[in-house]
Amino acid sequence: RMGGLIHGMPHTAFFFLIGCISISALPPFNGFVSEWLTFQAALQVSSLQSGVLRSLIPTTAAALALTGALAAACFVKVYGITFLGKPRTHRAGRARMPSAGMRAGQSILAALCLVFGLLPTTTITALERIAAQLLGQGLPSASAQGWLWLTPVSPRVASYAAPLVFAALVAVWAIAWLAMHPRGKTIRTGVAAWDCGFGGLTHRMQYSATAFAMPFRRIFSGAWRTVEQIEENNPPVASMASRSLHYRLQVEDHAWPLLYLPVRKGVLWLARLASRLQTGNVRIYLGYSFFTLIFLLWVVT
């Protein structure tokens, strides 16, 4: 129901993009630092004495990598469907910039994502006291090389300099911008976007969330129970009306009918059983109170 919100809410789109990049664990934001530290801990699995943990941790690390890739794809879909393209409803087309207070809250959160990502050593040093109180030890080697280099194990094993990575990204962006905007006179010509001969682009011609997620549903079809129904209404031959399609998609987890549905049925059965006690008669409720009081007195004495 959204789409095209970047035109009416550019600041929100920018801050939301920072959140998407951060939660997708991409540098130079805080999500990348946390996931990088997790992988560095997984690479030290050879130092563990338990054989079960040595075999289990690499599997969980691979699952974490897959989750990170799926999270990036998910938020590409979220950002594209919500902020890019054309508005899908009139309300989305009339979206306007929020108040200054709401933009301030968004900017603070986006700035924290960047600060924690650029200064991970300072952040870990500040949080090390909490880890020392809870676990009895922290990461003393994390700040061994100063505020610039993050070394969770040792400098010879792994190190990460977030400010240098950020500077490299800015340099690459600046070079690309200068290459696309050469100095001198440039002639700009505005033309309409190619509409494939349909006579004007509409929101129904752009990607939808269902279409974007279809490849992932095909890949992980064994993990979910997917039911797709397509109903096609064909008009009469002599009619010039176009046919209509109704698409219905239902995705369920295999664990739902095996684990959660029996629990749901049991809770509903207990609720119906308890509802019989609610007769609406005041005398019966007074009787409940009287027998409860007698039972409590018997237990106490």
Tab-separated table of C-alpha atoms in Angstrom:
chain	number	residue	atom	x	y	z
A	1	ARG	CA	0.000	0.000	0.000
A	2	MET	CA	3.030	2.272	0.106
A	3	GLY	CA	5.664	3.090	-2.468
A	4	GLY	CA	7.268	6.335	-3.569
A	5	LEU	CA	7.590	7.686	-0.025
A	6	ILE	CA	11.064	8.996	-0.792
A	7	HIS	CA	9.522	11.916	-2.700
A	8	GLY	CA	7.453	13.200	0.213
A	9	MET	CA	9.637	11.943	3.080
A	10	PRO	CA	13.282	12.218	1.939
A	11	HIS	CA	14.738	12.484	5.453
A	12	THR	CA	12.843	9.432	6.661
A	13	ALA	CA	13.983	7.524	3.568
A	14	PHE	CA	17.622	8.437	4.266
A	15	PHE	CA	17.487	7.438	7.938
A	16	PHE	CA	15.601	4.246	7.106
A	17	LEU	CA	18.290	3.397	4.546
A	18	ILE	CA	20.954	3.734	7.244
A	19	GLY	CA	18.970	1.360	9.444
A	20	CYS	CA	18.626	-1.137	6.588
A	21	ILE	CA	22.357	-1.063	5.873
A	22	SER	CA	23.164	-1.440	9.556
A	23	ILE	CA	20.842	-4.371	10.208
A	24	SER	CA	22.129	-6.048	7.035
A	25	ALA	CA	25.622	-6.065	8.630
A	26	LEU	CA	27.304	-3.898	6.005
A	27	PRO	CA	30.235	-1.590	6.803
A	28	PRO	CA	30.824	0.925	8.216
A	29	PHE	CA	27.837	0.648	10.577
A	30	ASN	CA	27.432	-1.127	13.896
A	31	GLY	CA	25.746	-4.224	12.491
A	32	PHE	CA	28.896	-5.176	10.602
A	33	VAL	CA	31.045	-4.883	13.730
A	34	SER	CA	28.797	-7.131	15.811
A	35	GLU	CA	28.576	-9.800	13.110
A	36	TRP	CA	32.321	-9.588	12.426
A	37	LEU	CA	33.051	-10.168	16.109
A	38	THR	CA	30.692	-13.149	16.098
A	39	PHE	CA	32.522	-14.704	13.160
A	40	GLN	CA	35.885	-14.039	14.805
A	41	ALA	CA	34.663	-15.922	17.871
A	42	ALA	CA	33.535	-18.802	15.648
A	43	LEU	CA	36.978	-18.969	14.011
A	44	GLN	CA	38.539	-19.626	17.414
A	45	VAL	CA	36.579	-22.854	17.808
A	46	SER	CA	39.754	-24.949	17.592
A	47	SER	CA	40.779	-23.763	21.056
A	48	LEU	CA	37.713	-25.356	22.680
A	49	GLN	CA	38.029	-28.675	24.454
A	50	SER	CA	34.488	-29.899	23.824
A	51	GLY	CA	34.131	-31.820	20.586
A	52	VAL	CA	30.410	-31.085	20.472
A	53	LEU	CA	31.017	-27.345	20.507
A	54	ARG	CA	33.793	-27.633	17.924
A	55	SER	CA	31.346	-29.288	15.535
A	56	LEU	CA	28.315	-27.174	16.441
A	57	ILE	CA	29.755	-23.654	16.293
A	58	PRO	CA	30.821	-23.796	12.589
A	59	THR	CA	27.301	-24.914	11.717
A	60	THR	CA	25.772	-22.007	13.603
A	61	ALA	CA	28.263	-19.622	11.976
A	62	ALA	CA	27.186	-20.847	8.535
A	63	ALA	CA	23.552	-20.386	9.544
A	64	LEU	CA	24.396	-16.858	10.700
A	65	ALA	CA	25.988	-16.093	7.329
A	66	LEU	CA	22.881	-17.358	5.537
A	67	THR	CA	20.691	-15.300	7.854
A	68	GLY	CA	22.742	-12.196	7.108
A	69	ALA	CA	22.336	-12.702	3.366
A	70	LEU	CA	18.587	-13.227	3.719
A	71	ALA	CA	18.336	-10.152	5.950
A	72	ALA	CA	20.061	-8.044	3.291
A	73	ALA	CA	17.661	-9.340	0.628
A	74	CYS	CA	14.708	-8.726	2.947
A	75	PHE	CA	15.585	-5.105	3.592
A	76	VAL	CA	16.307	-4.471	-0.076
A	77	LYS	CA	12.710	-5.535	-0.634
A	78	VAL	CA	11.413	-3.460	2.278
A	79	TYR	CA	13.180	-0.294	1.173
A	80	GLY	CA	12.382	-0.700	-2.506
A	81	ILE	CA	8.704	-1.499	-2.020
A	82	THR	CA	8.185	1.219	0.591
A	83	PHE	CA	10.212	4.186	-0.594
A	84	LEU	CA	10.962	3.686	-4.294
A	85	GLY	CA	8.728	3.467	-7.320
A	86	LYS	CA	5.292	5.010	-7.602
A	87	PRO	CA	2.774	5.373	-4.763
A	88	ARG	CA	0.365	2.454	-4.645
A	89	THR	CA	-2.391	4.378	-2.874
A	90	HIS	CA	-3.566	7.978	-2.754
A	91	ARG	CA	-2.570	8.234	0.911
A	92	ALA	CA	0.995	7.193	0.058
A	93	GLY	CA	1.063	9.811	-2.683
A	94	ARG	CA	0.036	12.503	-0.182
A	95	ALA	CA	2.726	11.549	2.356
A	96	ARG	CA	4.553	14.537	3.772
A	97	MET	CA	7.628	15.086	5.874
A	98	PRO	CA	7.107	14.387	9.608
A	99	SER	CA	7.642	16.944	12.335
A	100	ALA	CA	11.065	18.143	13.444
A	101	GLY	CA	10.857	16.156	16.667
A	102	MET	CA	10.230	12.903	14.826
A	103	ARG	CA	13.072	13.614	12.407
A	104	ALA	CA	15.352	14.367	15.358
A	105	GLY	CA	14.610	10.960	16.879
A	106	GLN	CA	15.370	9.249	13.581
A	107	SER	CA	18.596	11.197	13.126
A	108	ILE	CA	19.823	10.303	16.630
A	109	LEU	CA	19.322	6.586	16.030
A	110	ALA	CA	20.983	6.776	12.607
A	111	ALA	CA	23.915	8.715	14.065
A	112	LEU	CA	24.366	6.110	16.809
A	113	CYS	CA	24.486	3.351	14.191
A	114	LEU	CA	27.297	5.223	12.459
A	115	VAL	CA	29.182	6.217	15.625
A	116	PHE	CA	29.138	2.700	17.063
A	117	GLY	CA	30.307	1.389	13.700
A	118	LEU	CA	33.133	3.918	13.320
A	119	LEU	CA	34.346	3.694	16.927
A	120	PRO	CA	33.887	0.045	17.899
A	121	THR	CA	36.987	0.001	20.091
A	122	THR	CA	35.739	2.913	22.179
A	123	THR	CA	32.304	1.323	22.458
A	124	ILE	CA	33.694	-2.058	23.530
A	125	THR	CA	35.964	-0.394	26.085
A	126	ALA	CA	32.967	1.391	27.596
A	127	LEU	CA	30.943	-1.840	27.740
A	128	GLU	CA	33.818	-3.970	28.985
A	129	ARG	CA	33.047	-3.129	32.608
A	130	ILE	CA	29.607	-4.705	32.284
A	131	ALA	CA	31.049	-7.838	30.693
A	132	ALA	CA	33.691	-8.063	33.411
A	133	GLN	CA	31.048	-7.899	36.146
A	134	LEU	CA	28.809	-10.507	34.503
A	135	LEU	CA	31.391	-12.906	33.045
A	136	GLY	CA	34.487	-12.123	35.054
A	137	GLN	CA	36.462	-11.114	31.967
A	138	GLY	CA	36.207	-8.835	28.962
A	139	LEU	CA	38.156	-8.210	25.765
A	140	PRO	CA	41.445	-6.722	26.962
A	141	SER	CA	43.065	-7.166	23.549
A	142	ALA	CA	40.303	-5.294	21.693
A	143	SER	CA	41.901	-1.902	22.338
A	144	ALA	CA	45.503	-3.070	22.530
A	145	GLN	CA	46.362	-1.213	19.302
A	146	GLY	CA	44.581	2.008	20.234
A	147	TRP	CA	41.222	3.422	19.208
A	148	LEU	CA	41.802	2.922	15.479
A	149	TRP	CA	42.292	-0.848	15.270
A	150	LEU	CA	39.862	-3.391	16.676
A	151	THR	CA	41.719	-6.596	17.568
A	152	PRO	CA	39.398	-9.042	19.373
A	153	VAL	CA	42.024	-11.804	19.609
A	154	SER	CA	45.394	-10.411	18.566
A	155	PRO	CA	46.705	-8.159	15.778
A	156	ARG	CA	48.247	-11.153	14.019
A	157	VAL	CA	44.940	-13.042	13.893
A	158	ALA	CA	42.424	-10.374	12.870
A	159	SER	CA	42.072	-6.606	12.947
A	160	TYR	CA	39.551	-4.092	11.669
A	161	ALA	CA	39.910	-0.342	11.241
A	162	ALA	CA	36.444	1.111	10.753
A	163	PRO	CA	37.577	4.730	10.115
A	164	LEU	CA	39.893	3.561	7.330
A	165	VAL	CA	37.106	1.507	5.758
A	166	PHE	CA	34.794	4.512	5.966
A	167	ALA	CA	37.434	6.742	4.356
A	168	ALA	CA	37.900	4.207	1.549
A	169	LEU	CA	34.148	4.059	0.910
A	170	VAL	CA	33.925	7.856	0.813
A	171	ALA	CA	36.875	7.994	-1.608
A	172	VAL	CA	35.288	5.420	-3.926
A	173	TRP	CA	31.993	7.319	-3.844
A	174	ALA	CA	33.751	10.625	-4.585
A	175	ILE	CA	35.663	9.136	-7.527
A	176	ALA	CA	32.471	7.633	-8.948
A	177	TRP	CA	30.611	10.936	-8.534
A	178	LEU	CA	33.378	12.896	-10.263
A	179	ALA	CA	33.460	10.370	-13.093
A	180	MET	CA	29.720	10.722	-13.656
A	181	HIS	CA	29.765	14.530	-13.291
A	182	PRO	CA	32.687	15.827	-15.362
A	183	ARG	CA	33.571	19.481	-15.238
A	184	GLY	CA	32.495	21.806	-17.985
A	185	LYS	CA	29.215	22.422	-19.680
A	186	THR	CA	26.781	19.566	-19.650
A	187	ILE	CA	23.569	19.346	-21.602
A	188	ARG	CA	20.694	17.763	-19.734
A	189	THR	CA	17.683	16.489	-21.571
A	190	GLY	CA	14.589	15.272	-19.795
A	191	VAL	CA	12.627	12.505	-21.469
A	192	ALA	CA	9.811	10.286	-20.336
A	193	ALA	CA	10.637	6.826	-19.058
A	194	TRP	CA	10.072	3.956	-21.461
A	195	ASP	CA	6.644	2.483	-20.772
A	196	CYS	CA	6.868	-0.541	-23.113
A	197	GLY	CA	4.188	0.988	-25.304
A	198	PHE	CA	1.442	0.792	-22.670
A	199	GLY	CA	0.903	4.540	-22.569
A	200	GLY	CA	2.031	5.656	-19.130
A	201	LEU	CA	3.547	3.882	-16.154
A	202	THR	CA	1.332	3.013	-13.204
A	203	HIS	CA	1.963	1.458	-9.815
A	204	ARG	CA	0.565	-1.864	-11.066
A	205	MET	CA	3.516	-2.223	-13.461
A	206	GLN	CA	6.192	-2.160	-10.777
A	207	TYR	CA	7.566	-4.902	-8.594
A	208	SER	CA	5.471	-6.029	-5.659
A	209	ALA	CA	6.582	-7.661	-2.431
A	210	THR	CA	5.054	-10.971	-3.521
A	211	ALA	CA	6.961	-10.956	-6.803
A	212	PHE	CA	10.222	-10.011	-5.098
A	213	ALA	CA	9.946	-12.864	-2.593
A	214	MET	CA	8.965	-15.496	-5.176
A	215	PRO	CA	12.552	-16.735	-5.876
A	216	PHE	CA	13.141	-17.201	-2.153
A	217	ARG	CA	9.881	-19.110	-1.802
A	218	ARG	CA	10.986	-21.387	-4.608
A	219	ILE	CA	14.406	-21.990	-3.053
A	220	PHE	CA	13.075	-22.655	0.455
A	221	SER	CA	9.865	-24.349	-0.628
A	222	GLY	CA	10.661	-27.375	1.519
A	223	ALA	CA	10.865	-25.271	4.680
A	224	TRP	CA	7.286	-23.947	4.424
A	225	ARG	CA	3.918	-25.175	3.319
A	226	THR	CA	3.020	-22.947	0.399
A	227	VAL	CA	-0.403	-22.850	-1.229
A	228	GLU	CA	-0.785	-20.768	-4.403
A	229	GLN	CA	-4.109	-20.358	-6.163
A	230	ILE	CA	-4.689	-18.478	-9.416
A	231	GLU	CA	-8.258	-17.858	-10.517
A	232	GLU	CA	-8.682	-16.677	-14.083
A	233	ASN	CA	-11.916	-15.122	-15.290
A	234	ASN	CA	-12.089	-15.334	-19.061
A	235	PRO	CA	-14.556	-12.935	-20.710
A	236	PRO	CA	-16.778	-14.012	-23.599
A	237	VAL	CA	-15.140	-14.190	-26.997
A	238	ALA	CA	-17.219	-11.363	-28.409
A	239	SER	CA	-16.479	-9.115	-25.456
A	240	MET	CA	-13.638	-6.627	-25.587
A	241	ALA	CA	-13.128	-6.725	-21.824
A	242	SER	CA	-9.792	-8.005	-20.623
A	243	ARG	CA	-9.548	-11.063	-18.448
A	244	SER	CA	-8.953	-10.733	-14.710
A	245	LEU	CA	-6.678	-12.767	-12.466
A	246	HIS	CA	-7.018	-13.346	-8.733
A	247	TYR	CA	-3.866	-14.551	-7.013
A	248	ARG	CA	-3.966	-16.016	-3.509
A	249	LEU	CA	-0.878	-17.017	-1.543
A	250	GLN	CA	-0.795	-18.759	1.823
A	251	VAL	CA	2.494	-19.628	3.532
A	252	GLU	CA	2.529	-21.741	6.697
A	253	ASP	CA	5.283	-23.182	8.807
A	254	HIS	CA	5.485	-26.983	9.012
A	255	ALA	CA	5.869	-26.676	12.781
A	256	TRP	CA	2.522	-24.883	13.119
A	257	PRO	CA	0.196	-27.908	12.683
A	258	LEU	CA	2.575	-30.195	14.583
A	259	LEU	CA	3.481	-28.052	17.602
A	260	TYR	CA	1.449	-24.877	17.899
A	261	LEU	CA	-1.942	-25.993	16.598
A	262	PRO	CA	-2.393	-28.732	19.272
A	263	VAL	CA	-1.461	-26.217	21.966
A	264	ARG	CA	-3.955	-23.761	20.510
A	265	LYS	CA	-6.694	-26.383	20.513
A	266	GLY	CA	-5.867	-27.328	24.111
A	267	VAL	CA	-6.002	-23.717	25.276
A	268	LEU	CA	-9.340	-23.180	23.530
A	269	TRP	CA	-10.715	-26.365	25.117
A	270	LEU	CA	-9.665	-25.192	28.574
A	271	ALA	CA	-11.162	-21.770	27.869
A	272	ARG	CA	-14.501	-23.306	26.885
A	273	LEU	CA	-14.378	-25.487	29.996
A	274	ALA	CA	-13.686	-22.470	32.195
A	275	SER	CA	-16.449	-20.485	30.509
A	276	ARG	CA	-19.014	-22.908	31.953
A	277	LEU	CA	-18.172	-21.550	35.393
A	278	GLN	CA	-19.283	-18.086	34.292
A	279	THR	CA	-23.025	-18.520	34.659
A	280	GLY	CA	-23.778	-14.886	35.438
A	281	ASN	CA	-25.602	-15.838	38.654
A	282	VAL	CA	-24.507	-13.793	41.680
A	283	ARG	CA	-25.426	-16.574	44.114
A	284	ILE	CA	-23.152	-19.039	42.344
A	285	TYR	CA	-20.286	-16.523	42.432
A	286	LEU	CA	-20.845	-16.046	46.171
A	287	GLY	CA	-20.746	-19.821	46.536
A	288	TYR	CA	-17.412	-19.906	44.712
A	289	SER	CA	-16.046	-17.315	47.129
A	290	PHE	CA	-17.408	-19.174	50.162
A	291	PHE	CA	-15.939	-22.556	49.203
A	292	THR	CA	-12.632	-20.931	48.244
A	293	LEU	CA	-12.461	-19.283	51.667
A	294	ILE	CA	-13.245	-22.595	53.415
A	295	PHE	CA	-10.537	-24.346	51.368
A	296	LEU	CA	-7.929	-21.709	52.225
A	297	LEU	CA	-8.805	-21.887	55.927
A	298	TRP	CA	-8.460	-25.666	55.799
A	299	VAL	CA	-5.047	-25.398	54.112
A	300	VAL	CA	-3.780	-22.806	56.594
A	301	THR	CA	-4.954	-24.662	59.694
